[in-house]
Short mmCIF file of C-alpha atoms and ligand atoms in Angstrom, two decimals:
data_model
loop_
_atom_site.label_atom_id
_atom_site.label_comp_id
_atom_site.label_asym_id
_atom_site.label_seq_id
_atom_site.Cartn_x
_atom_site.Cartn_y
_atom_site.Cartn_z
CA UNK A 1 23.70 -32.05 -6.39
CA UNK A 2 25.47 -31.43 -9.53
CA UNK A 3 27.70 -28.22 -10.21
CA UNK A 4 25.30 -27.09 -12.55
CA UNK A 5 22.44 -27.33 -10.22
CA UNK A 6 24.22 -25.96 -7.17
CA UNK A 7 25.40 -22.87 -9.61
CA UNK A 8 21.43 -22.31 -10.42
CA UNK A 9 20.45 -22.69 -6.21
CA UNK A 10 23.59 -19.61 -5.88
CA UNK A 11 22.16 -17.62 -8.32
CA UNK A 12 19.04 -17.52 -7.15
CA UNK A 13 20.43 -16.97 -3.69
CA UNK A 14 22.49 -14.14 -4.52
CA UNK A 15 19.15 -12.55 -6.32
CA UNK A 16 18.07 -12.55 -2.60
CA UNK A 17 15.42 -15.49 -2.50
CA UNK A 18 16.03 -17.22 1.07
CA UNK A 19 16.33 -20.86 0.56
CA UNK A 20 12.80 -21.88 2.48
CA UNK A 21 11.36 -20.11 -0.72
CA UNK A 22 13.30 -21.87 -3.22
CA UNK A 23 12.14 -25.21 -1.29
CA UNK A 24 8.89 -24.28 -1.17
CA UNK A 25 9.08 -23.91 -5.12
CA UNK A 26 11.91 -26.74 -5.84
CA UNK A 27 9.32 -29.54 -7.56
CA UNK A 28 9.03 -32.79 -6.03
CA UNK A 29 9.66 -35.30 -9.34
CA UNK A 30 13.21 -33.95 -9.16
CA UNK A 31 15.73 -36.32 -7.87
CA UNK A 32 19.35 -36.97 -7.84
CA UNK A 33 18.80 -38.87 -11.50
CA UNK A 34 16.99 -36.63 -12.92
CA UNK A 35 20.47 -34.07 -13.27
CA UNK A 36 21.71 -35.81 -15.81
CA UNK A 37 19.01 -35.15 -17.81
CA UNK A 38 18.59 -32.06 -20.06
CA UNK A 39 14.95 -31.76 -20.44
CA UNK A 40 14.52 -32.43 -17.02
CA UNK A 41 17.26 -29.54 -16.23
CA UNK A 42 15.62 -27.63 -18.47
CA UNK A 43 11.89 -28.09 -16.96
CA UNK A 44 13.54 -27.41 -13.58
CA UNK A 45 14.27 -24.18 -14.71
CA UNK A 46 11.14 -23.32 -16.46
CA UNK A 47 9.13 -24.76 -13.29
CA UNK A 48 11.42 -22.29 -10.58
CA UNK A 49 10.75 -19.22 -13.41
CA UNK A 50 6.70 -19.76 -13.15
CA UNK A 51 6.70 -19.64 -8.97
CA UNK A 52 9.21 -17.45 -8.03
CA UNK A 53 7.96 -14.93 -10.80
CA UNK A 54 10.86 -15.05 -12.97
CA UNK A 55 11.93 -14.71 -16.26
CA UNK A 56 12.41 -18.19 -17.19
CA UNK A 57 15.30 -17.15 -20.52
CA UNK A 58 17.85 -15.87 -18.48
CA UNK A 59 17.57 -18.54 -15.54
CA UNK A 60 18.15 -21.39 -18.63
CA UNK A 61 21.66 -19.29 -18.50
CA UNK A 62 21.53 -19.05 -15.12
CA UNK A 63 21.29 -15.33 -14.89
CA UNK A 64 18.46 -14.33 -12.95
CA UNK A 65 15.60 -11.68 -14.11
CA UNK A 66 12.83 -10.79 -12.90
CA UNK A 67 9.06 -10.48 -14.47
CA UNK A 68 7.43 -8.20 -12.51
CA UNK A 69 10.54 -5.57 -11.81
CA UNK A 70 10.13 -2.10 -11.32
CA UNK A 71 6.41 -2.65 -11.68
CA UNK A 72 5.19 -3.01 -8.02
CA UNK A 73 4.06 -0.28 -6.00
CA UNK A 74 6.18 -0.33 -1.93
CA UNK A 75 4.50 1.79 0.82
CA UNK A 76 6.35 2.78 3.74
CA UNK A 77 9.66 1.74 2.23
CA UNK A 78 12.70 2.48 3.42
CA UNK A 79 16.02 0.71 3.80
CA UNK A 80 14.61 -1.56 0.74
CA UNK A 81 16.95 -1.82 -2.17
CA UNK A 82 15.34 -2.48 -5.77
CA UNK A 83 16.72 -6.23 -5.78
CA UNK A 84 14.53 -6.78 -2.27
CA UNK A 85 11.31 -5.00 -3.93
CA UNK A 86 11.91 -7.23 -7.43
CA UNK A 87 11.93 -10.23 -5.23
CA UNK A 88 9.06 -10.12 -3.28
CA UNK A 89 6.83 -8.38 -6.18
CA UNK A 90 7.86 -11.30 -8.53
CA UNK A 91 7.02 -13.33 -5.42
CA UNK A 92 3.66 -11.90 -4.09
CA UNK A 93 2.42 -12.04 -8.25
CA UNK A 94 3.27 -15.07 -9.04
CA UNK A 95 1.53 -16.82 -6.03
CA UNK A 96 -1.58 -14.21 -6.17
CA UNK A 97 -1.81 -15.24 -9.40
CA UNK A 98 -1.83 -19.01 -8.59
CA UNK A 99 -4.86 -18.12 -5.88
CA UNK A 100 -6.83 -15.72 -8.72
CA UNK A 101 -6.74 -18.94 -11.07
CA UNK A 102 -7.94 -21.47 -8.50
CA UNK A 103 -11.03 -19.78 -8.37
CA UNK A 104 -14.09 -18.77 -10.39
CA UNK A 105 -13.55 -15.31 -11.24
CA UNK A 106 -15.61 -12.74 -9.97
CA UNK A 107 -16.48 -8.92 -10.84
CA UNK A 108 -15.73 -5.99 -8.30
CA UNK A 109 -18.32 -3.12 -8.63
CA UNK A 110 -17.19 -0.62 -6.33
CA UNK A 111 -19.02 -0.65 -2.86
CA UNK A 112 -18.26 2.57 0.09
CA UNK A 113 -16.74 1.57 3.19
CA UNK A 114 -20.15 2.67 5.14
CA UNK A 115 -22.00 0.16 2.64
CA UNK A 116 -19.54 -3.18 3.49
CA UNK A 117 -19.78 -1.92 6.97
CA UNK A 118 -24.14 -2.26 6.88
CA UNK A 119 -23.25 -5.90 4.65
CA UNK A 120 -21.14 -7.40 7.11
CA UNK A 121 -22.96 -6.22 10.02
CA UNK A 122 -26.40 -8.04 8.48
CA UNK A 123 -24.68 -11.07 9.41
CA UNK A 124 -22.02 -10.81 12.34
CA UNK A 125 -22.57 -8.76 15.38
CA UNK A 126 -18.94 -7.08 14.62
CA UNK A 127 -16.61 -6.46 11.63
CA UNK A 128 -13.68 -8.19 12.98
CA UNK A 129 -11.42 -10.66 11.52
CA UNK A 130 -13.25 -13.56 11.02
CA UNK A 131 -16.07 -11.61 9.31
CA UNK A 132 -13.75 -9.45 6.67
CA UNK A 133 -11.94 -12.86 5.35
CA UNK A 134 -15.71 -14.42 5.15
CA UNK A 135 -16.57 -11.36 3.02
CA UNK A 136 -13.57 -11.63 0.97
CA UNK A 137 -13.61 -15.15 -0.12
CA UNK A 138 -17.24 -14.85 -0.53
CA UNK A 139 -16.63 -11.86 -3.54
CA UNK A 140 -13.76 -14.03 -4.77
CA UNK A 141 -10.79 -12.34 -3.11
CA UNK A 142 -8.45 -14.75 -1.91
CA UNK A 143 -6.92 -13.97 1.22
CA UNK A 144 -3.53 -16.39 2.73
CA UNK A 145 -0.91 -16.10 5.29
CA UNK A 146 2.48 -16.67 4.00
CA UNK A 147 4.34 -19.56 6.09
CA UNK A 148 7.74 -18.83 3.45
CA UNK A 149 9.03 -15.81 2.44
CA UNK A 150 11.08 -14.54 -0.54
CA UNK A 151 13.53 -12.32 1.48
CA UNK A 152 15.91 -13.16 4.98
CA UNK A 153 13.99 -10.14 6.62
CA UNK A 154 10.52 -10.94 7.11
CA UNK A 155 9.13 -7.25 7.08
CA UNK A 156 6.23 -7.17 4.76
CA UNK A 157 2.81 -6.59 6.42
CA UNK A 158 0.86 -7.15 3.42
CA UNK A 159 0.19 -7.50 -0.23
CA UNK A 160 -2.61 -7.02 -2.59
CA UNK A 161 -2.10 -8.02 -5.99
CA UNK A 162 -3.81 -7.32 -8.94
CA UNK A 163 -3.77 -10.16 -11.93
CA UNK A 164 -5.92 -10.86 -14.63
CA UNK A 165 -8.89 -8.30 -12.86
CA UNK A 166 -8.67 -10.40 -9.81
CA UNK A 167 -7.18 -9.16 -6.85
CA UNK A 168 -5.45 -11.44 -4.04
CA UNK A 169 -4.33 -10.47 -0.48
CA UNK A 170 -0.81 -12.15 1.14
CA UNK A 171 -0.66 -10.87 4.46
CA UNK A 172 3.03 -11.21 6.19
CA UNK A 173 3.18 -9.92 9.57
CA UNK A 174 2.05 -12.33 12.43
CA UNK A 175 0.18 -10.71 14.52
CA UNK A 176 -0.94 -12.55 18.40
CA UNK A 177 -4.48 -11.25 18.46
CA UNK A 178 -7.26 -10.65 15.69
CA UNK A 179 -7.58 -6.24 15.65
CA UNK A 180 -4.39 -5.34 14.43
CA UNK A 181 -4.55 -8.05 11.53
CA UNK A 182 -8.05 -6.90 11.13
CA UNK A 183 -6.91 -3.29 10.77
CA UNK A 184 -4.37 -4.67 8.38
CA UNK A 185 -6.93 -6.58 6.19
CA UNK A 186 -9.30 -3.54 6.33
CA UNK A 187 -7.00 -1.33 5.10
CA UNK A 188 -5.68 -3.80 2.04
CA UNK A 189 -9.68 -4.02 0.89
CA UNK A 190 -9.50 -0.78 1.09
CA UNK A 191 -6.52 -0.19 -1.42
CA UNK A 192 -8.67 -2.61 -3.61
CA UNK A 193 -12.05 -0.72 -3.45
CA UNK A 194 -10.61 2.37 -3.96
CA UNK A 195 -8.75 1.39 -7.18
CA UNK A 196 -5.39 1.95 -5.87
CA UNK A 197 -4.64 -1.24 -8.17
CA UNK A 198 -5.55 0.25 -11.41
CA UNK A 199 -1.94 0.76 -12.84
CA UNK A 200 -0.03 -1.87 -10.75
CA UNK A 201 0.05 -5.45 -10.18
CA UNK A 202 0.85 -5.73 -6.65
CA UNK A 203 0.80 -3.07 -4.01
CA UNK A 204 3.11 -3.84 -0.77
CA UNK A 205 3.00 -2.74 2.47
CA UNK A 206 6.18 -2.71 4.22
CA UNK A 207 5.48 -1.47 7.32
CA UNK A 208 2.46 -1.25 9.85
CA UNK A 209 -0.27 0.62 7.70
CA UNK A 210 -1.72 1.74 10.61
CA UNK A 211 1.73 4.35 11.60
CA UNK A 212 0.50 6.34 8.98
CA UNK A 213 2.21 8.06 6.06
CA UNK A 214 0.74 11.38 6.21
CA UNK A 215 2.86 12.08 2.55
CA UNK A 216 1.20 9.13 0.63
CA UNK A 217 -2.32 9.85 -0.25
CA UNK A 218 -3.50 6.36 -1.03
CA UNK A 219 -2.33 5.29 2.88
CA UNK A 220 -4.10 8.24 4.05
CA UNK A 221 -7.36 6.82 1.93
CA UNK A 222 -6.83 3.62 2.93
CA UNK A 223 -6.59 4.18 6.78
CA UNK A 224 -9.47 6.19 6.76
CA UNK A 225 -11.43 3.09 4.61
CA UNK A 226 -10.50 0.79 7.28
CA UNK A 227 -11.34 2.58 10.31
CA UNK A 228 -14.89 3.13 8.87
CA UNK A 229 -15.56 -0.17 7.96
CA UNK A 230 -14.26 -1.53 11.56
CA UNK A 231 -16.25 1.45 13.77
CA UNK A 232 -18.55 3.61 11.27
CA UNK A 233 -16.50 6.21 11.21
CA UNK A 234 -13.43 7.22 9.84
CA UNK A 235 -12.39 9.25 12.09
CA UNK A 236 -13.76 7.79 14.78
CA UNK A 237 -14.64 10.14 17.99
CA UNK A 238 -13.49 8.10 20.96
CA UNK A 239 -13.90 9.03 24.36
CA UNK A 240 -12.25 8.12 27.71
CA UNK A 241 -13.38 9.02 31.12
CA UNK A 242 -10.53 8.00 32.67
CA UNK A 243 -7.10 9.77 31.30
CA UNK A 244 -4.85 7.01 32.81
CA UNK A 245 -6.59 3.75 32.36
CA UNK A 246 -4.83 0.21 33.36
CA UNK A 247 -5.10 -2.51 30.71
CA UNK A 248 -7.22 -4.26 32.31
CA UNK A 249 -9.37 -1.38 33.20
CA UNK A 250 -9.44 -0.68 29.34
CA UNK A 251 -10.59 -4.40 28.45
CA UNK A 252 -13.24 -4.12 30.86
CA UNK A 253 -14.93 -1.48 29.58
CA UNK A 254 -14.36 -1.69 26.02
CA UNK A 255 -15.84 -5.28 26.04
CA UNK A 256 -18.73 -3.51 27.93
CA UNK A 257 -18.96 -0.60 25.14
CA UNK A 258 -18.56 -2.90 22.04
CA UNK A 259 -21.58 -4.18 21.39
CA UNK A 260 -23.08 -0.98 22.14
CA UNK A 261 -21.46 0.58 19.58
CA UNK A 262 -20.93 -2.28 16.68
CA UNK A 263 -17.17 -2.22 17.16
CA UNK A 264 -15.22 -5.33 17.91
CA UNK A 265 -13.19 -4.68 21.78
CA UNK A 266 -10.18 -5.52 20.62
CA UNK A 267 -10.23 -2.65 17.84
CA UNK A 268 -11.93 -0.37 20.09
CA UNK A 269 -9.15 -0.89 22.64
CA UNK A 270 -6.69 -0.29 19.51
CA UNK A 271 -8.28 3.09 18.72
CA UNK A 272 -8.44 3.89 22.40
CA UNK A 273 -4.85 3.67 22.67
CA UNK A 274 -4.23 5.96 19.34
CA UNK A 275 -6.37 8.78 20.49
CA UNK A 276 -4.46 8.62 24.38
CA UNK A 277 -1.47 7.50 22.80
CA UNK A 278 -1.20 5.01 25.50
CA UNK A 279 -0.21 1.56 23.97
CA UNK A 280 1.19 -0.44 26.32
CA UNK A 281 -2.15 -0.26 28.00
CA UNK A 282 -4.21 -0.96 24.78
CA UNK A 283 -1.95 -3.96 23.99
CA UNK A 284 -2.07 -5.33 27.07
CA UNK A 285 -5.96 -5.15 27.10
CA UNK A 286 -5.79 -7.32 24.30
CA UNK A 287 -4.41 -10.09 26.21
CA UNK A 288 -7.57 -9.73 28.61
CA UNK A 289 -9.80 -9.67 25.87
CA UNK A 290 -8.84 -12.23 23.87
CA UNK A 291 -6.82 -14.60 26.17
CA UNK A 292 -3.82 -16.32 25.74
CA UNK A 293 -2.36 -15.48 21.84
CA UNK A 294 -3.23 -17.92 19.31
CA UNK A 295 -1.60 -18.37 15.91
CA UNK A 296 -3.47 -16.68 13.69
CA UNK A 297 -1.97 -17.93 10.44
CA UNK A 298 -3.38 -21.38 11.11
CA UNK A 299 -6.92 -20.75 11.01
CA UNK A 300 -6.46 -18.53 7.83
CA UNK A 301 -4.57 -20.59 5.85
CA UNK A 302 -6.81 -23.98 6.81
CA UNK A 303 -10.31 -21.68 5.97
CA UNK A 304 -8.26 -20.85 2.91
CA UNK A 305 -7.82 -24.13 2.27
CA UNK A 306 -11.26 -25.01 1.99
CA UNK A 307 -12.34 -22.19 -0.14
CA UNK A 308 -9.39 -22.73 -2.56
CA UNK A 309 -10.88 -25.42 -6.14
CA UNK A 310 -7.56 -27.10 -5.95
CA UNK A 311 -8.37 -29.08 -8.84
CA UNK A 312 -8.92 -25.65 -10.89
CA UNK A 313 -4.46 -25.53 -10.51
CA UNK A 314 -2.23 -27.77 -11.93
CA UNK A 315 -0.48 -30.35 -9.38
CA UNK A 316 3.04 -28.38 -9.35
CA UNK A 317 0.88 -25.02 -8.64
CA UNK A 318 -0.84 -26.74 -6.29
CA UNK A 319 1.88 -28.42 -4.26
CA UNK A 320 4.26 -24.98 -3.88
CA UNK A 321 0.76 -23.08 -2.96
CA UNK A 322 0.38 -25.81 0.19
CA UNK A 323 4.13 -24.99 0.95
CA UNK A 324 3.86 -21.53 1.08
CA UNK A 325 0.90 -21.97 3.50
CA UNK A 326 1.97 -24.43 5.13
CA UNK A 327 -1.38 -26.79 4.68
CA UNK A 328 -2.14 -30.11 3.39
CA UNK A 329 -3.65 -29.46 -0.76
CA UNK A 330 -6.95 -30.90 -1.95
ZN1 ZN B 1 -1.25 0.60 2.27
#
């Protein structure tokens, strides 16, 4: 590596992009040769601009700016600085934008949480997981797991982003078992069908929607979205005979109550353990409902990969899209 090239790999560093992301961007045709070469210097440049969401003027003088600053809404943010939010907006667009283009697009008419709920539940006994990424890919909203991220910290839960009236969901956190991600997902459709997008192009959510931010209207709306969709109700009324219930007491009667009442055991065993506040007990019923932990990522990103036209991107797009998912493209 060059001086010139290594000065361009420490700028973007010191804008805060860890160094898996620029890999995950850095194209392939570039090789040792290739440095000597302006154009291909130049192209370099322009091709590390269009991932990583950056301006690509100032990176030609190695002086890094970014497209989407300032412009990104953060929930739940705290110890963030504005160089940490510009990064992972510029991020977070420039990928959902690389997932909006690889498919058909599609019109959103707005739809109540009650009415998805009676949808889903036509087809799948619950709305879990697996049924809420069905529905979104099936509407043509993209949903993926990133494998790289932008920043050291990996501390974003989620992020919808809005592009071209297409929406896309990049979900951070890695959660063991399906409800919490589920609550997670619920509550990003939520900020999309309730038009929290309308003046933004990406929305992030730092932390665990599910804490709550009683200040921040939009959370408030989305929380209550999501717990109707999961259970019918949004705030649902749950009961428990027994005030202090083992886990695997919990797990054995929520996967009795369940089907009874349409709601997936591992969120009912969630909500159980928000209205006792007793969470050890509703985590560990978790692991008796749902077994060992599995890595959820992997299943999402491989469905993803089947619903994604990769011949609707061009090969570079394409190739840093399989990197930040960590899948084989095409
Ligand atoms: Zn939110």
């Amino acid at each position: 590596m060059n001086a010139d090239t290594k000065n361009l790999v420490s700028e973007l560093r010191n804008a805060g992009f860890t160094m898996e992301a620029i890999d995950a961007a850095w194209p392939s045709w570039w090789t040792d040769d290739a440095e000597s070469s302006p154009s291909a210097r130049t192209e370099l440049r322009f091709a590390l601009a269009r991932k990583l969401g950056l301006s690509p003027k100032p990176l030609l003088g190695e002086r890094v700016e970014f497209v989407w600053n300032d412009e990104a809404r953060f929930k739940h943010l705290t110890a963030q600085d504005k160089l940490q939010q510009s990064v992972l907006s510029s991020f977070g667009v420039s990928i959902g934008r690389i997932l909006v283009r690889s498919l058909e697009k599609s019109s959103h008419s707005s739809i109540t949480a009650g009415a998805l709920r009676q949808a889903i539940l036509s087809s799948s006994d619950y709305v879990d997981l697996k049924s809420l990424i069905s529905f979104c890919w099936s509407i043509g909203i993209p949903i993926i797991h990133l494998r790289v991220f932008p920043l050291a910290a990996k501390n974003m839960h989620a992020m919808v982003v809005s592009t071209e009236g297409q929406y896309a969901i990049l979900l951070g956190k890695d959660d063991k078992y399906p409800a919490p991600l589920a609550f997670t997902l619920a509550h990003e459709i939520g900020h999309i069908l309730l038009g929290h997008l309308a003046n933004t192009p990406a929305l992030v959510d730092m932390a665990d929607p599910g804490e709550g931010d009683a200040d921040d209207n939009q959370e408030v709306q989305a929380n209550e979205f999501a717990l109707e969709l999961l259970t019918g109700s949004p705030k649902p009324n749950i009961q428990t005979e027994i005030e202090f219930f083992s886990a695997r007491a919990l797990a054995e009667s929520v996967i009795n109550a369940g089907p009874h009442y349409k709601i997936e055991p591992g969120t009912l065993a969630l909500c159980a353990g928000y209205v006792t506040k007793r969470w050890p007990a509703a985590i560990g019923a978790l692991r008796h409902i749902y077994g060992q932990p599995t890595p959820l990522w992997e299943s999402i990103n491989n469905f993803a990969a089947q619903q994604i036209e990769w011949d609707r991107i061009s090969i570079e797009s394409a190739e840093y899209l399989s990197n930040i998912m960590n899948v084989a493209n095409g």
